Coordinates of C-alpha atoms (C1' of nucleotides) in Angstrom, one line a residue:
Chain A
M11 CA 11.5 6.3 29.4
P12 CA 14.1 3.7 28.4
Q13 CA 17.6 4.2 29.7
A14 CA 19.1 5.1 26.4
A15 CA 17.3 5.2 23.1
D16 CA 20.3 4.1 21.0
D17 CA 21.9 1.6 23.3
N18 CA 20.7 -1.8 22.2
R19 CA 22.6 -3.4 25.1
S20 CA 20.6 -1.9 28.0
A21 CA 17.2 -2.8 26.6
P22 CA 17.1 -6.5 26.8
D23 CA 15.0 -7.6 23.8
T24 CA 11.6 -6.1 24.3
A25 CA 12.2 -3.3 21.8
E26 CA 13.7 -5.7 19.3
R27 CA 10.9 -8.1 19.6
I28 CA 8.5 -5.2 18.9
L29 CA 10.5 -4.2 15.8
D30 CA 10.6 -7.7 14.4
A31 CA 6.9 -8.3 15.0
S32 CA 5.8 -5.0 13.6
E33 CA 8.1 -5.3 10.6
W34 CA 6.3 -8.5 9.6
L35 CA 2.8 -7.1 10.4
F36 CA 3.4 -3.9 8.5
A37 CA 4.5 -5.8 5.5
E38 CA 1.5 -8.1 5.7
H39 CA -1.2 -5.6 6.5
G40 CA 0.2 -2.1 6.0
F41 CA 0.4 0.7 8.5
D42 CA -3.3 1.3 9.0
G43 CA -4.1 -2.4 8.8
T44 CA -1.8 -3.2 11.7
S45 CA -3.0 -2.4 15.3
M46 CA -1.0 -1.9 18.4
R47 CA -2.7 -5.0 19.9
M48 CA -1.6 -7.1 16.9
I49 CA 1.9 -6.0 17.4
T50 CA 2.1 -6.5 21.1
T51 CA 0.4 -9.8 20.9
R52 CA 2.8 -11.1 18.3
A53 CA 5.8 -9.8 20.2
A54 CA 4.4 -11.2 23.4
V55 CA 4.9 -7.9 25.3
N56 CA 2.6 -5.6 27.1
L57 CA 0.4 -3.2 25.1
A58 CA 1.9 -0.1 26.7
S59 CA 5.5 -1.1 25.9
V60 CA 5.3 0.2 22.3
N61 CA 4.5 3.7 23.5
Y62 CA 7.1 3.4 26.3
H63 CA 10.0 2.4 24.0
F64 CA 9.1 4.2 20.8
G65 CA 6.7 7.0 21.8
S66 CA 4.0 6.3 19.2
K67 CA 2.9 4.0 16.4
E68 CA 4.3 6.4 13.8
A69 CA 7.7 6.6 15.5
L70 CA 7.8 2.8 15.6
F71 CA 7.1 2.7 11.9
Q72 CA 10.0 5.0 11.2
E73 CA 12.3 3.0 13.4
V74 CA 11.5 -0.2 11.6
F75 CA 12.7 1.5 8.4
H76 CA 15.6 3.3 9.8
R77 CA 17.1 0.1 11.2
R78 CA 17.2 -1.6 7.8
L79 CA 17.7 1.4 5.5
A80 CA 20.7 2.7 7.4
E81 CA 22.4 -0.6 6.8
L82 CA 21.3 -0.9 3.2
N83 CA 22.5 2.5 2.2
R84 CA 25.7 2.1 4.1
Q85 CA 26.5 -1.0 1.9
R86 CA 25.5 1.0 -1.2
L87 CA 27.9 3.8 -0.3
E88 CA 30.7 1.4 0.5
A89 CA 30.2 -0.3 -2.8
I90 CA 30.4 2.9 -4.9
N91 CA 33.3 4.2 -2.9
R92 CA 35.2 1.0 -3.5
M93 CA 34.3 0.8 -7.2
E94 CA 35.2 4.5 -7.9
A95 CA 38.5 4.1 -6.0
D96 CA 39.3 1.1 -8.2
A97 CA 38.4 2.9 -11.3
G98 CA 40.7 5.7 -10.6
G99 CA 38.8 8.6 -12.1
T100 CA 37.4 6.7 -15.1
A101 CA 33.7 6.2 -15.4
L102 CA 32.1 3.0 -14.0
K103 CA 30.4 0.5 -16.3
P104 CA 26.6 0.6 -16.1
S105 CA 26.4 -2.9 -14.9
Q106 CA 28.7 -2.0 -12.0
V107 CA 26.5 0.9 -11.0
L108 CA 23.4 -1.3 -11.1
D109 CA 25.1 -4.0 -9.1
G110 CA 26.2 -1.5 -6.4
F111 CA 22.7 -0.1 -6.1
F112 CA 20.5 -3.1 -6.4
G113 CA 22.9 -5.8 -5.2
P114 CA 22.5 -5.0 -1.5
A115 CA 18.7 -4.8 -1.9
L116 CA 18.6 -8.2 -3.6
E117 CA 20.8 -9.8 -1.0
M118 CA 18.7 -8.5 1.8
A119 CA 15.6 -9.8 -0.1
A120 CA 17.2 -13.2 -0.3
D121 CA 17.7 -13.4 3.5
T122 CA 14.5 -15.1 4.7
E123 CA 16.0 -16.0 8.1
H124 CA 16.7 -12.6 9.6
G125 CA 13.7 -10.6 8.3
G126 CA 15.5 -9.2 5.3
Y127 CA 13.0 -10.5 2.9
T128 CA 10.1 -9.3 5.1
F129 CA 11.5 -5.8 5.2
M130 CA 12.0 -5.6 1.4
R131 CA 8.4 -6.6 0.9
L132 CA 7.5 -3.8 3.3
L133 CA 9.7 -1.3 1.5
G134 CA 8.2 -2.2 -1.8
R135 CA 4.7 -1.5 -0.7
T136 CA 5.7 1.6 1.2
Y137 CA 7.0 3.3 -2.0
T138 CA 3.4 3.4 -3.2
E139 CA 1.9 4.6 0.1
P140 CA 2.2 8.3 -0.1
A141 CA 1.5 9.0 3.6
E142 CA 3.1 12.4 4.4
F143 CA 5.3 11.4 7.3
I144 CA 6.6 8.4 5.4
R145 CA 7.7 10.3 2.3
K146 CA 9.5 12.9 4.4
F147 CA 11.9 10.6 6.2
M148 CA 12.4 8.4 3.2
A149 CA 13.8 11.4 1.3
V150 CA 16.2 12.1 4.1
E151 CA 17.3 8.5 4.3
Y152 CA 17.9 8.2 0.6
A153 CA 19.3 11.6 -0.3
E154 CA 23.0 10.8 -0.3
V155 CA 22.8 7.4 -2.0
V156 CA 20.5 8.7 -4.9
E157 CA 22.9 11.6 -5.5
R158 CA 25.9 9.5 -5.7
Y159 CA 24.4 6.8 -8.0
T160 CA 22.7 9.2 -10.4
A161 CA 26.0 11.0 -10.8
A162 CA 27.7 7.6 -11.5
L163 CA 25.1 6.8 -14.1
Y164 CA 25.5 10.1 -15.8
A165 CA 29.2 9.4 -16.2
A166 CA 28.6 5.8 -17.2
L167 CA 26.2 6.7 -20.0
P168 CA 27.4 10.0 -21.3
E169 CA 25.3 9.7 -24.5
V170 CA 22.0 9.4 -22.6
P171 CA 20.3 12.6 -21.5
K172 CA 20.1 13.1 -17.8
A173 CA 16.4 13.3 -17.7
E174 CA 16.2 10.0 -19.4
I175 CA 18.5 8.4 -16.9
V176 CA 16.4 9.7 -14.0
W177 CA 13.3 8.2 -15.5
R178 CA 15.0 4.9 -16.2
L179 CA 16.3 4.7 -12.7
H180 CA 12.7 5.2 -11.6
F181 CA 11.5 2.4 -13.9
M182 CA 14.2 0.1 -12.6
M183 CA 13.3 0.7 -9.0
G184 CA 9.7 -0.2 -9.9
A185 CA 10.8 -3.4 -11.6
V186 CA 13.0 -4.4 -8.6
S187 CA 10.3 -3.6 -6.1
Y188 CA 7.8 -5.7 -7.9
A189 CA 10.3 -8.5 -8.3
I190 CA 10.7 -8.6 -4.6
S191 CA 7.3 -7.8 -3.1
G192 CA 5.0 -8.8 -5.9
I193 CA 5.8 -12.5 -6.3
D194 CA 2.5 -13.5 -4.8
A195 CA 0.7 -11.3 -7.2
L196 CA 2.6 -12.8 -10.1
A197 CA 1.8 -16.3 -9.0
L198 CA -1.8 -15.4 -8.8
L199 CA -1.9 -13.9 -12.2
T200 CA 0.0 -16.6 -14.1
G201 CA -0.7 -19.7 -12.3
H202 CA 1.8 -21.5 -10.0
F203 CA 5.4 -20.5 -9.9
D204 CA 7.8 -23.4 -9.6
D205 CA 11.0 -21.5 -10.2
D206 CA 14.4 -21.3 -8.5
P207 CA 14.5 -18.1 -6.4
A208 CA 18.2 -18.0 -6.7
L209 CA 17.8 -17.1 -10.4
L210 CA 16.1 -13.9 -9.6
K211 CA 19.2 -11.7 -9.4
P212 CA 20.7 -12.7 -12.8
R213 CA 17.3 -12.5 -14.4
L214 CA 16.6 -9.1 -13.0
T215 CA 20.0 -7.7 -13.8
A216 CA 19.8 -8.8 -17.4
F217 CA 16.4 -7.1 -17.7
L218 CA 17.5 -3.9 -16.0
L219 CA 20.6 -3.6 -18.1
G220 CA 18.6 -4.1 -21.3
G221 CA 16.2 -1.4 -20.3
L222 CA 18.9 1.0 -19.1
R223 CA 20.8 0.7 -22.4
A224 CA 17.8 0.6 -24.7
P225 CA 17.8 2.9 -27.7
L226 CA 16.3 6.3 -26.9
P227 CA 12.7 7.0 -27.9
E228 CA 12.4 9.2 -31.0
S229 CA 11.0 12.1 -29.1
A230 CA 14.1 12.2 -26.9
N231 CA 16.6 12.0 -29.7
T232 CA 16.3 15.6 -30.5
A233 CA 16.7 16.7 -26.9
T234 CA 20.1 18.0 -26.0
R235 CA 22.1 16.9 -22.9
K236 CA 21.8 19.4 -20.2
Chain B
M12 CA -32.4 -1.8 -1.6
P13 CA -31.7 0.1 -4.8
Q14 CA -34.0 -0.4 -7.7
A15 CA -31.5 -2.3 -9.8
A16 CA -27.9 -2.8 -9.1
D17 CA -26.6 -2.6 -12.7
D18 CA -28.9 0.1 -14.0
N19 CA -27.0 3.3 -13.8
R20 CA -30.0 5.2 -15.2
S21 CA -32.4 4.6 -12.3
A22 CA -29.9 5.6 -9.5
P23 CA -29.5 9.3 -10.0
D24 CA -25.9 10.0 -9.0
T25 CA -25.5 9.1 -5.4
A26 CA -23.8 5.8 -6.2
E27 CA -21.5 7.4 -8.7
R28 CA -20.6 10.2 -6.4
I29 CA -19.6 7.6 -3.8
L30 CA -17.5 5.7 -6.4
D31 CA -15.6 8.8 -7.5
A32 CA -15.0 10.0 -3.9
S33 CA -13.8 6.7 -2.7
E34 CA -11.6 6.1 -5.7
W35 CA -9.7 9.2 -4.9
L36 CA -9.6 8.5 -1.2
F37 CA -8.5 4.9 -1.6
A38 CA -5.7 6.0 -3.9
E39 CA -4.6 8.6 -1.4
H40 CA -4.9 6.8 1.9
G41 CA -5.4 3.1 1.1
F42 CA -8.3 0.8 2.0
D43 CA -7.7 0.8 5.8
G44 CA -6.7 4.5 5.8
T45 CA -10.0 5.5 4.3
S46 CA -13.1 5.6 6.6
M47 CA -16.7 5.5 5.6
R48 CA -17.2 9.0 7.0
M49 CA -14.4 10.4 4.9
I50 CA -16.1 8.9 1.8
T51 CA -19.6 10.1 2.6
T52 CA -18.3 13.5 3.5
R53 CA -16.3 13.9 0.3
A54 CA -19.3 12.6 -1.8
A55 CA -21.7 14.8 0.2
V56 CA -24.1 12.0 0.9
N57 CA -25.5 10.4 4.0
L58 CA -23.3 8.0 6.0
A59 CA -25.7 5.1 5.5
S60 CA -25.9 5.4 1.8
V61 CA -22.7 3.4 1.1
N62 CA -24.1 0.4 2.9
Y63 CA -27.4 0.9 1.2
H64 CA -26.0 1.1 -2.3
F65 CA -23.1 -1.3 -2.1
G66 CA -23.6 -3.4 1.0
S67 CA -20.3 -2.9 2.7
K68 CA -17.0 -1.1 2.5
E69 CA -15.3 -4.2 0.9
A70 CA -18.0 -4.5 -1.7
L71 CA -17.6 -0.8 -2.5
F72 CA -13.8 -1.3 -3.0
Q73 CA -14.4 -4.1 -5.4
E74 CA -16.9 -2.0 -7.4
V75 CA -14.4 0.8 -7.7
F76 CA -12.0 -1.6 -9.3
H77 CA -14.5 -3.5 -11.4
R78 CA -15.8 -0.2 -13.0
R79 CA -12.4 0.6 -14.4
L80 CA -10.8 -2.8 -14.9
A81 CA -13.6 -4.1 -17.0
E82 CA -13.2 -1.2 -19.4
L83 CA -9.4 -1.5 -19.3
N84 CA -9.3 -5.2 -20.1
R85 CA -12.0 -4.8 -22.7
Q86 CA -9.7 -2.5 -24.6
R87 CA -6.8 -4.8 -24.2
L88 CA -8.7 -7.8 -25.6
E89 CA -10.0 -5.7 -28.4
A90 CA -6.5 -4.6 -29.3
I91 CA -5.0 -8.1 -29.4
N92 CA -8.0 -9.4 -31.3
R93 CA -7.5 -6.7 -34.0
M94 CA -3.7 -7.2 -34.1
E95 CA -3.9 -11.0 -34.4
A96 CA -6.6 -10.7 -37.1
D97 CA -4.4 -8.3 -39.1
A98 CA -1.3 -10.6 -38.6
G99 CA -3.2 -13.5 -40.1
G100 CA -1.6 -16.4 -38.2
T101 CA 1.9 -14.9 -38.0
A102 CA 3.4 -13.9 -34.7
L103 CA 3.1 -10.3 -33.5
K104 CA 6.1 -8.1 -32.9
P105 CA 7.1 -7.7 -29.2
S106 CA 6.5 -3.9 -29.5
Q107 CA 2.9 -4.6 -30.7
V108 CA 2.2 -6.9 -27.7
L109 CA 3.5 -4.3 -25.3
D110 CA 1.6 -1.6 -26.9
G111 CA -1.6 -3.5 -26.7
F112 CA -1.1 -4.4 -23.1
F113 CA 0.3 -1.2 -21.6
G114 CA -1.1 1.3 -24.1
P115 CA -4.6 1.3 -22.6
A116 CA -3.2 1.6 -19.1
L117 CA -1.0 4.6 -20.0
E118 CA -3.9 6.3 -21.8
M119 CA -6.1 5.9 -18.8
A120 CA -3.2 7.2 -16.6
A121 CA -3.0 10.3 -18.9
D122 CA -6.6 11.1 -18.3
T123 CA -6.5 13.4 -15.3
E124 CA -10.0 14.8 -15.9
H125 CA -12.2 11.8 -15.5
G126 CA -10.4 10.0 -12.7
G127 CA -8.3 7.7 -14.9
Y128 CA -5.1 8.9 -13.4
T129 CA -6.5 8.6 -9.9
F130 CA -7.5 5.0 -10.6
M131 CA -4.2 4.0 -12.0
R132 CA -2.4 5.3 -8.9
L133 CA -4.9 3.2 -6.9
L134 CA -4.2 0.2 -9.0
G135 CA -0.5 0.6 -8.6
R136 CA -0.6 0.6 -4.9
T137 CA -3.1 -2.2 -4.7
Y138 CA -0.8 -4.7 -6.4
T139 CA 1.5 -4.5 -3.4
E140 CA -1.4 -4.7 -0.9
P141 CA -1.8 -8.4 -0.5
A142 CA -5.2 -8.3 1.3
E143 CA -6.9 -11.6 0.7
F144 CA -10.2 -10.5 -0.8
I145 CA -8.4 -8.1 -3.1
R146 CA -6.1 -10.7 -4.6
K147 CA -9.0 -13.0 -5.3
F148 CA -11.1 -10.8 -7.5
M149 CA -8.0 -9.3 -9.2
A150 CA -7.1 -12.8 -10.4
V151 CA -10.6 -13.3 -11.8
E152 CA -10.6 -9.8 -13.4
Y153 CA -7.2 -10.4 -15.1
A154 CA -7.3 -14.0 -16.0
E155 CA -8.3 -13.9 -19.7
V156 CA -6.1 -10.9 -20.5
V157 CA -3.0 -12.3 -19.0
E158 CA -3.5 -15.6 -20.7
R159 CA -3.9 -14.0 -24.1
Y160 CA -0.9 -11.7 -23.8
T161 CA 1.6 -14.2 -22.4
A162 CA 0.7 -16.5 -25.2
A163 CA 1.3 -13.7 -27.7
L164 CA 4.7 -13.0 -26.1
Y165 CA 5.7 -16.6 -26.3
A166 CA 5.0 -16.5 -30.0
A167 CA 6.7 -13.1 -30.5
L168 CA 9.9 -14.3 -28.7
P169 CA 10.3 -17.9 -29.6
E170 CA 14.0 -18.0 -28.6
V171 CA 13.3 -16.8 -25.0
P172 CA 12.3 -19.4 -22.4
K173 CA 8.7 -19.1 -21.2
A174 CA 9.7 -18.8 -17.5
E175 CA 11.9 -15.8 -18.5
I176 CA 9.0 -14.2 -20.3
V177 CA 6.8 -14.5 -17.4
W178 CA 9.4 -12.9 -15.2
R179 CA 10.0 -10.1 -17.6
L180 CA 6.3 -9.4 -17.9
H181 CA 6.3 -9.1 -14.1
F182 CA 9.2 -6.7 -14.1
M183 CA 7.5 -4.7 -16.8
M184 CA 4.3 -4.4 -14.8
G185 CA 6.4 -3.1 -11.9
A186 CA 8.1 -0.5 -14.0
V187 CA 4.8 0.7 -15.4
S188 CA 3.2 0.7 -12.0
Y189 CA 6.0 2.9 -10.6
A190 CA 6.0 5.1 -13.6
I191 CA 2.4 5.9 -13.0
S192 CA 1.9 5.8 -9.3
G193 CA 5.3 6.7 -8.0
I194 CA 6.0 10.0 -9.7
D195 CA 5.7 11.8 -6.4
A196 CA 8.2 9.5 -4.9
L197 CA 10.6 10.1 -7.8
A198 CA 10.3 13.8 -7.4
L199 CA 11.0 13.5 -3.8
L200 CA 14.2 11.4 -4.3
T201 CA 15.7 13.3 -7.1
G202 CA 14.6 16.9 -6.5
H203 CA 12.1 18.6 -8.7
F204 CA 10.7 17.2 -11.9
D205 CA 10.2 19.7 -14.7
D206 CA 9.4 17.2 -17.4
D207 CA 6.7 16.9 -20.0
P208 CA 4.3 14.1 -18.9
A209 CA 3.4 13.4 -22.5
L210 CA 6.9 12.0 -23.0
L211 CA 6.2 9.2 -20.5
K212 CA 4.8 6.7 -23.0
P213 CA 7.7 6.8 -25.5
R214 CA 10.2 6.8 -22.6
L215 CA 8.6 3.8 -20.9
T216 CA 8.0 1.8 -24.1
A217 CA 11.7 2.2 -25.1
F218 CA 12.8 1.0 -21.6
L219 CA 10.4 -1.9 -21.6
L220 CA 11.4 -3.1 -25.1
G221 CA 15.0 -2.9 -24.1
G222 CA 14.4 -5.1 -21.0
L223 CA 12.2 -7.5 -22.8
R224 CA 14.7 -8.2 -25.5
A225 CA 17.8 -8.1 -23.3
P226 CA 20.3 -10.9 -23.7
L227 CA 19.5 -13.9 -21.4
P228 CA 21.4 -14.2 -18.2
E229 CA 24.2 -16.8 -18.3
S230 CA 22.4 -19.1 -15.8
A231 CA 19.3 -19.2 -18.1
N232 CA 21.2 -20.0 -21.3
T233 CA 21.5 -23.6 -20.4
A234 CA 17.8 -23.9 -19.6
T235 CA 15.7 -25.6 -22.3
R236 CA 12.5 -24.1 -23.6
K237 CA 9.6 -25.9 -22.0
Chain C
dG19 C1' -55.0 11.5 -4.4
dT20 C1' -53.7 7.3 -2.6
dA21 C1' -50.8 3.2 -2.3
dT22 C1' -46.2 1.5 -3.1
dC23 C1' -41.9 1.5 -3.8
dA24 C1' -36.9 3.5 -3.5
dT25 C1' -34.1 6.5 -1.2
dT26 C1' -32.3 9.6 2.4
dC27 C1' -31.7 10.9 7.0
dA28 C1' -30.3 11.4 12.1
dA29 C1' -29.2 8.6 15.7
dA30 C1' -27.5 4.9 17.9
dC31 C1' -25.2 0.1 18.0
dG32 C1' -21.2 -2.6 19.8
dT33 C1' -16.1 -2.9 18.7
dT34 C1' -11.8 -1.5 18.1
dT35 C1' -8.6 2.2 17.7
dG36 C1' -3.9 4.6 19.8
dT37 C1' -2.6 6.4 24.0
dT38 C1' -2.3 7.4 29.1
dT39 C1' -2.2 6.3 33.9
dG40 C1' -0.5 4.8 38.4
dA41 C1' 0.7 1.0 40.8
dA42 C1' 3.6 -3.3 40.7
dT43 C1' 7.9 -5.3 39.5
dT44 C1' 12.6 -5.8 38.0
dC45 C1' 17.1 -4.1 37.4
dT46 C1' 21.4 -1.3 38.6
dG47 C1' 25.0 1.0 41.3
dC48 C1' 26.8 1.3 45.8
Chain D
dG12 C1' 20.4 -5.0 51.4
dC13 C1' 18.9 -0.6 50.2
dA14 C1' 17.8 3.6 47.3
dG15 C1' 16.5 4.9 42.8
dA16 C1' 15.9 4.4 38.3
dA17 C1' 14.0 1.5 34.4
dT18 C1' 10.6 -1.4 32.9
dT19 C1' 6.3 -4.0 32.9
dC20 C1' 1.6 -4.5 33.8
dA21 C1' -3.7 -4.4 34.1
dA22 C1' -7.0 -1.1 33.5
dA23 C1' -9.1 2.6 31.7
dC24 C1' -9.6 6.8 28.4
dA25 C1' -12.0 9.3 24.7
dA26 C1' -12.3 9.0 19.8
dA27 C1' -13.2 6.7 15.6
dC28 C1' -14.5 2.6 13.3
dG29 C1' -18.2 -0.1 10.1
dT30 C1' -22.8 -1.2 10.3
dT31 C1' -27.9 -1.2 11.5
dT32 C1' -32.2 0.8 12.6
dG33 C1' -36.7 3.0 12.0
dA34 C1' -38.8 7.0 10.8
dA35 C1' -39.0 10.8 7.2
dT36 C1' -38.9 12.1 2.5
dG37 C1' -39.0 11.4 -2.4
dA38 C1' -40.6 9.4 -6.7
dT39 C1' -43.6 6.4 -9.5
dA40 C1' -47.8 4.1 -10.9
dC41 C1' -52.7 3.6 -11.1

DNA sequence: GTATCATTCAAACGTTTGTTTGAATTCTGC
DNA sequence: GCAGAATTCAAACAAACGTTTGAATGATAC
């Protein structure tokens, strides 16, 4: 057993090396496509050290997510707390809400030096991997943030039915996920891609806002706000 | 060897049973998470019959995709051919282009009886699985359709820079993919989901059109159309 | 009915999988 | 420097992996 599971100071760097190596490998090959030997080889540690430090492959996978998602959602909550305090009881603007929610994710995705980009690629592909144990802890990790931001969107768009907002948030998450993790696929489908990556955020924000504020479909116009 | 690889009449149903079983399993557990024994057990055929009929697990995976994508893209090409013929040289409306491209996919996704929904879930998660051999044949399978539809979008939105259109097409594919394959994830994040699935298409179309026609980001306003 | 093909089957192939073990080593507090 | 805990290490474990084999069964043609 390691001295203390949550104390990063006592464990020199073996655990961290494993996290970094597996983060990249999971993003590249998926959970099942990544073996313990691939991980320990890339991290340059002994094969048994994963089980020693994390207990199992599944537990390691969860820890890879927890490390980043905790920070990501902390930033999101901080952003909405600050914005709502500044607004003093009045509703936020839709663009503010989107910025608070997707901004931290896009910033993390822009960080190619400390693994942020790698993790966001992993996160994108994990949304569509419906493995049981993954979905469970994702729900826990996201619960508070989703509740706060959907409430903020309800207030920001009082004329849009709540069900519509939930759907559009879902669509937006898909668009963002693709924007981050599917760049390779895009390049493959449309030929080469010689564009400035720094332009991603304004491009994406414009697109999301357009979709979020789009006119309601006819079938939804008759629905009452509940 | 089977009598004839492309003659569905001579092979009774073993090959088809394998395709149906593996389609569902690949969607549920991914390529690496699905074993030959899971496939042959679910299809109720002998273990060796996959290699006999398809050659290998990878070749089976490709055939699962080819079977559906060939039909999907055939419909897409038929749709754009018909629309452009009707338009007689004038540019199509953006909503028409989107309908031609995403309509067949959404219809397939609505078919829960013949595996269409299962396949679309599989397709959604496969976009984010960057396995080498998968990306290769996806590019081939999609080449013609993407070329035709991007060209139609260029003509439909002459005031929008081409690079912007390519990006927005990418965003839209992400939104659609999530809309189809990520419903479980959405239900998990936002609580239960008591909504009419038939409303998906109008909801999604409204969102996509809003995003596609959104005002350009400031940073792109200065860019010239190339 | 016999020859010829396609297909199915049970069994085994050699690898690779995640995990465990117990001894060797390194670190920590005194 | 010594006791005791934490960590690393090489080796092994049973189980599962994709694929191959050769004989048994099925269907088709003459």
